[in-house]
Amino acid sequence: MNNPLDQAPTHVKLAVDLIMLLEQHDVAPEEVLKALDIVKSDFEKKLEKP
C-alpha cells in the first residue's frame, strides 16, 4: 500500500519528521514552540542574506 506521505511535498515530510522527533523525546509543547520561534527567526535571516 502506498503511503500518502511519499507523495507529499518536502516541507510536509520535514514537518512530520520534526513532530515525530519531538514527540519521541517527550518535549513539552511550550518548549517546542519557544524553540521553533528561534529556528524560524534564524532561517528567515538566512533568506535575507544574498
mmCIF file of N, CA, C and O in Angstrom:
data_model
loop_
_atom_site.group_PDB
_atom_site.id
_atom_site.type_symbol
_atom_site.label_atom_id
_atom_site.label_comp_id
_atom_site.label_asym_id
_atom_site.label_seq_id
_atom_site.Cartn_x
_atom_site.Cartn_y
_atom_site.Cartn_z
ATOM 1 N N MET A 1 0.849 -1.191 0.000
ATOM 2 C CA MET A 1 0.000 0.000 0.000
ATOM 3 C C MET A 1 0.887 1.244 0.000
ATOM 4 O O MET A 1 1.872 1.311 0.723
ATOM 5 N N ASN A 2 0.532 2.230 -0.804
ATOM 6 C CA ASN A 2 1.285 3.472 -0.872
ATOM 7 C C ASN A 2 0.983 4.355 0.324
ATOM 8 O O ASN A 2 -0.166 4.497 0.729
ATOM 9 N N ASN A 3 2.029 4.949 0.860
ATOM 10 C CA ASN A 3 1.881 5.895 1.948
ATOM 11 C C ASN A 3 1.676 7.275 1.323
ATOM 12 O O ASN A 3 2.500 7.724 0.535
ATOM 13 N N PRO A 4 0.593 7.971 1.674
ATOM 14 C CA PRO A 4 0.353 9.302 1.095
ATOM 15 C C PRO A 4 1.517 10.263 1.362
ATOM 16 O O PRO A 4 1.761 11.174 0.582
ATOM 17 N N LEU A 5 2.235 10.032 2.446
ATOM 18 C CA LEU A 5 3.359 10.900 2.773
ATOM 19 C C LEU A 5 4.464 10.802 1.721
ATOM 20 O O LEU A 5 5.210 11.756 1.512
ATOM 21 N N ASP A 6 4.554 9.667 1.045
ATOM 22 C CA ASP A 6 5.563 9.504 -0.005
ATOM 23 C C ASP A 6 5.396 10.539 -1.117
ATOM 24 O O ASP A 6 6.369 10.938 -1.738
ATOM 25 N N GLN A 7 4.171 10.965 -1.346
ATOM 26 C CA GLN A 7 3.877 11.921 -2.410
ATOM 27 C C GLN A 7 3.811 13.364 -1.899
ATOM 28 O O GLN A 7 3.610 14.287 -2.678
ATOM 29 N N ALA A 8 3.978 13.539 -0.607
ATOM 30 C CA ALA A 8 3.855 14.877 -0.012
ATOM 31 C C ALA A 8 5.052 15.750 -0.368
ATOM 32 O O ALA A 8 6.146 15.246 -0.623
ATOM 33 N N PRO A 9 4.840 17.060 -0.358
ATOM 34 C CA PRO A 9 5.966 17.977 -0.594
ATOM 35 C C PRO A 9 7.019 17.836 0.507
ATOM 36 O O PRO A 9 6.716 17.395 1.623
ATOM 37 N N THR A 10 8.227 18.248 0.201
ATOM 38 C CA THR A 10 9.336 18.112 1.133
ATOM 39 C C THR A 10 9.057 18.786 2.473
ATOM 40 O O THR A 10 9.375 18.223 3.530
ATOM 41 N N HIS A 11 8.457 19.983 2.449
ATOM 42 C CA HIS A 11 8.225 20.683 3.715
ATOM 43 C C HIS A 11 7.235 19.940 4.614
ATOM 44 O O HIS A 11 7.347 19.984 5.836
ATOM 45 N N VAL A 12 6.300 19.213 4.020
ATOM 46 C CA VAL A 12 5.349 18.426 4.813
ATOM 47 C C VAL A 12 6.078 17.229 5.434
ATOM 48 O O VAL A 12 5.895 16.922 6.619
ATOM 49 N N LYS A 13 6.912 16.558 4.643
ATOM 50 C CA LYS A 13 7.693 15.433 5.171
ATOM 51 C C LYS A 13 8.591 15.888 6.314
ATOM 52 O O LYS A 13 8.714 15.207 7.333
ATOM 53 N N LEU A 14 9.223 17.054 6.156
ATOM 54 C CA LEU A 14 10.093 17.586 7.196
ATOM 55 C C LEU A 14 9.296 17.876 8.463
ATOM 56 O O LEU A 14 9.732 17.550 9.573
ATOM 57 N N ALA A 15 8.128 18.474 8.312
ATOM 58 C CA ALA A 15 7.279 18.772 9.469
ATOM 59 C C ALA A 15 6.893 17.492 10.210
ATOM 60 O O ALA A 15 6.959 17.439 11.443
ATOM 61 N N VAL A 16 6.514 16.465 9.476
ATOM 62 C CA VAL A 16 6.144 15.195 10.100
ATOM 63 C C VAL A 16 7.340 14.597 10.839
ATOM 64 O O VAL A 16 7.210 14.133 11.980
ATOM 65 N N ASP A 17 8.516 14.650 10.213
ATOM 66 C CA ASP A 17 9.725 14.138 10.866
ATOM 67 C C ASP A 17 10.024 14.891 12.161
ATOM 68 O O ASP A 17 10.371 14.290 13.177
ATOM 69 N N LEU A 18 9.913 16.211 12.111
ATOM 70 C CA LEU A 18 10.180 17.015 13.299
ATOM 71 C C LEU A 18 9.174 16.730 14.411
ATOM 72 O O LEU A 18 9.544 16.617 15.583
ATOM 73 N N ILE A 19 7.915 16.608 14.055
ATOM 74 C CA ILE A 19 6.875 16.289 15.051
ATOM 75 C C ILE A 19 7.180 14.946 15.708
ATOM 76 O O ILE A 19 7.139 14.817 16.936
ATOM 77 N N MET A 20 7.515 13.965 14.896
ATOM 78 C CA MET A 20 7.818 12.635 15.443
ATOM 79 C C MET A 20 9.030 12.691 16.370
ATOM 80 O O MET A 20 9.015 12.107 17.460
ATOM 81 N N LEU A 21 10.072 13.392 15.954
ATOM 82 C CA LEU A 21 11.278 13.508 16.769
ATOM 83 C C LEU A 21 10.977 14.156 18.119
ATOM 84 O O LEU A 21 11.393 13.658 19.174
ATOM 85 N N LEU A 22 10.239 15.251 18.079
ATOM 86 C CA LEU A 22 9.924 15.958 19.316
ATOM 87 C C LEU A 22 9.013 15.138 20.223
ATOM 88 O O LEU A 22 9.187 15.124 21.447
ATOM 89 N N GLU A 23 8.069 14.433 19.644
ATOM 90 C CA GLU A 23 7.181 13.596 20.448
ATOM 91 C C GLU A 23 7.932 12.415 21.048
ATOM 92 O O GLU A 23 7.700 12.040 22.192
ATOM 93 N N GLN A 24 8.857 11.829 20.295
ATOM 94 C CA GLN A 24 9.650 10.707 20.809
ATOM 95 C C GLN A 24 10.513 11.116 21.996
ATOM 96 O O GLN A 24 10.793 10.319 22.877
ATOM 97 N N HIS A 25 10.930 12.385 21.998
ATOM 98 C CA HIS A 25 11.763 12.877 23.091
ATOM 99 C C HIS A 25 10.939 13.542 24.194
ATOM 100 O O HIS A 25 11.487 14.128 25.118
ATOM 101 N N ASP A 26 9.626 13.456 24.054
ATOM 102 C CA ASP A 26 8.696 13.948 25.078
ATOM 103 C C ASP A 26 8.987 15.394 25.472
ATOM 104 O O ASP A 26 9.048 15.728 26.653
ATOM 105 N N VAL A 27 9.186 16.240 24.461
ATOM 106 C CA VAL A 27 9.453 17.651 24.704
ATOM 107 C C VAL A 27 8.123 18.360 24.947
ATOM 108 O O VAL A 27 7.149 18.165 24.211
ATOM 109 N N ALA A 28 8.090 19.181 25.981
ATOM 110 C CA ALA A 28 6.863 19.904 26.326
ATOM 111 C C ALA A 28 6.477 20.852 25.189
ATOM 112 O O ALA A 28 7.343 21.502 24.597
ATOM 113 N N PRO A 29 5.183 20.931 24.891
ATOM 114 C CA PRO A 29 4.732 21.795 23.794
ATOM 115 C C PRO A 29 5.199 23.246 23.936
ATOM 116 O O PRO A 29 5.553 23.884 22.945
ATOM 117 N N GLU A 30 5.225 23.770 25.151
ATOM 118 C CA GLU A 30 5.672 25.145 25.358
ATOM 119 C C GLU A 30 7.129 25.313 24.934
ATOM 120 O O GLU A 30 7.507 26.321 24.342
ATOM 121 N N GLU A 31 7.957 24.323 25.246
ATOM 122 C CA GLU A 31 9.370 24.368 24.887
ATOM 123 C C GLU A 31 9.548 24.248 23.377
ATOM 124 O O GLU A 31 10.411 24.902 22.783
ATOM 125 N N VAL A 32 8.746 23.408 22.756
ATOM 126 C CA VAL A 32 8.804 23.243 21.299
ATOM 127 C C VAL A 32 8.494 24.568 20.618
ATOM 128 O O VAL A 32 9.211 25.000 19.704
ATOM 129 N N LEU A 33 7.446 25.236 21.067
ATOM 130 C CA LEU A 33 7.055 26.497 20.435
ATOM 131 C C LEU A 33 8.121 27.571 20.618
ATOM 132 O O LEU A 33 8.401 28.334 19.685
ATOM 133 N N LYS A 34 8.737 27.625 21.782
ATOM 134 C CA LYS A 34 9.830 28.586 22.002
ATOM 135 C C LYS A 34 11.004 28.282 21.072
ATOM 136 O O LYS A 34 11.593 29.189 20.478
ATOM 137 N N ALA A 35 11.342 27.003 20.958
ATOM 138 C CA ALA A 35 12.453 26.605 20.088
ATOM 139 C C ALA A 35 12.132 26.903 18.631
ATOM 140 O O ALA A 35 12.997 27.376 17.886
ATOM 141 N N LEU A 36 10.906 26.646 18.214
ATOM 142 C CA LEU A 36 10.523 26.903 16.827
ATOM 143 C C LEU A 36 10.573 28.383 16.489
ATOM 144 O O LEU A 36 10.902 28.743 15.353
ATOM 145 N N ASP A 37 10.268 29.243 17.450
ATOM 146 C CA ASP A 37 10.401 30.684 17.221
ATOM 147 C C ASP A 37 11.848 31.037 16.887
ATOM 148 O O ASP A 37 12.110 31.821 15.963
ATOM 149 N N ILE A 38 12.785 30.446 17.625
ATOM 150 C CA ILE A 38 14.202 30.702 17.384
ATOM 151 C C ILE A 38 14.616 30.155 16.024
ATOM 152 O O ILE A 38 15.306 30.827 15.246
ATOM 153 N N VAL A 39 14.197 28.947 15.721
ATOM 154 C CA VAL A 39 14.534 28.320 14.437
ATOM 155 C C VAL A 39 13.965 29.144 13.282
ATOM 156 O O VAL A 39 14.661 29.416 12.293
ATOM 157 N N LYS A 40 12.713 29.553 13.405
ATOM 158 C CA LYS A 40 12.086 30.339 12.338
ATOM 159 C C LYS A 40 12.840 31.642 12.115
ATOM 160 O O LYS A 40 13.128 32.025 10.976
ATOM 161 N N SER A 41 13.179 32.326 13.194
ATOM 162 C CA SER A 41 13.917 33.580 13.088
ATOM 163 C C SER A 41 15.266 33.362 12.407
ATOM 164 O O SER A 41 15.663 34.137 11.533
ATOM 165 N N ASP A 42 15.956 32.313 12.781
ATOM 166 C CA ASP A 42 17.261 32.008 12.195
ATOM 167 C C ASP A 42 17.150 31.769 10.689
ATOM 168 O O ASP A 42 17.930 32.303 9.899
ATOM 169 N N PHE A 43 16.165 30.989 10.277
ATOM 170 C CA PHE A 43 16.025 30.678 8.857
ATOM 171 C C PHE A 43 15.499 31.862 8.053
ATOM 172 O O PHE A 43 15.831 32.018 6.877
ATOM 173 N N GLU A 44 14.698 32.722 8.684
ATOM 174 C CA GLU A 44 14.264 33.940 7.989
ATOM 175 C C GLU A 44 15.455 34.845 7.712
ATOM 176 O O GLU A 44 15.542 35.456 6.631
ATOM 177 N N LYS A 45 16.388 34.914 8.659
ATOM 178 C CA LYS A 45 17.603 35.712 8.449
ATOM 179 C C LYS A 45 18.437 35.130 7.296
ATOM 180 O O LYS A 45 19.032 35.868 6.517
ATOM 181 N N LYS A 46 18.472 33.814 7.183
ATOM 182 C CA LYS A 46 19.212 33.169 6.108
ATOM 183 C C LYS A 46 18.605 33.506 4.747
ATOM 184 O O LYS A 46 19.318 33.599 3.747
ATOM 185 N N LEU A 47 17.302 33.688 4.692
ATOM 186 C CA LEU A 47 16.631 34.058 3.436
ATOM 187 C C LEU A 47 16.986 35.476 3.018
ATOM 188 O O LEU A 47 17.001 35.794 1.817
ATOM 189 N N GLU A 48 17.273 36.324 3.982
ATOM 190 C CA GLU A 48 17.573 37.726 3.691
ATOM 191 C C GLU A 48 18.992 37.917 3.154
ATOM 192 O O GLU A 48 19.256 38.900 2.489
ATOM 193 N N LYS A 49 19.868 36.988 3.461
ATOM 194 C CA LYS A 49 21.260 37.113 3.020
ATOM 195 C C LYS A 49 21.358 36.831 1.527
ATOM 196 O O LYS A 49 20.727 35.915 1.017
ATOM 197 N N PRO A 50 22.196 37.632 0.829
ATOM 198 C CA PRO A 50 22.348 37.418 -0.624
ATOM 199 C C PRO A 50 23.110 36.150 -0.937
ATOM 200 O O PRO A 50 23.804 35.574 -0.204
#
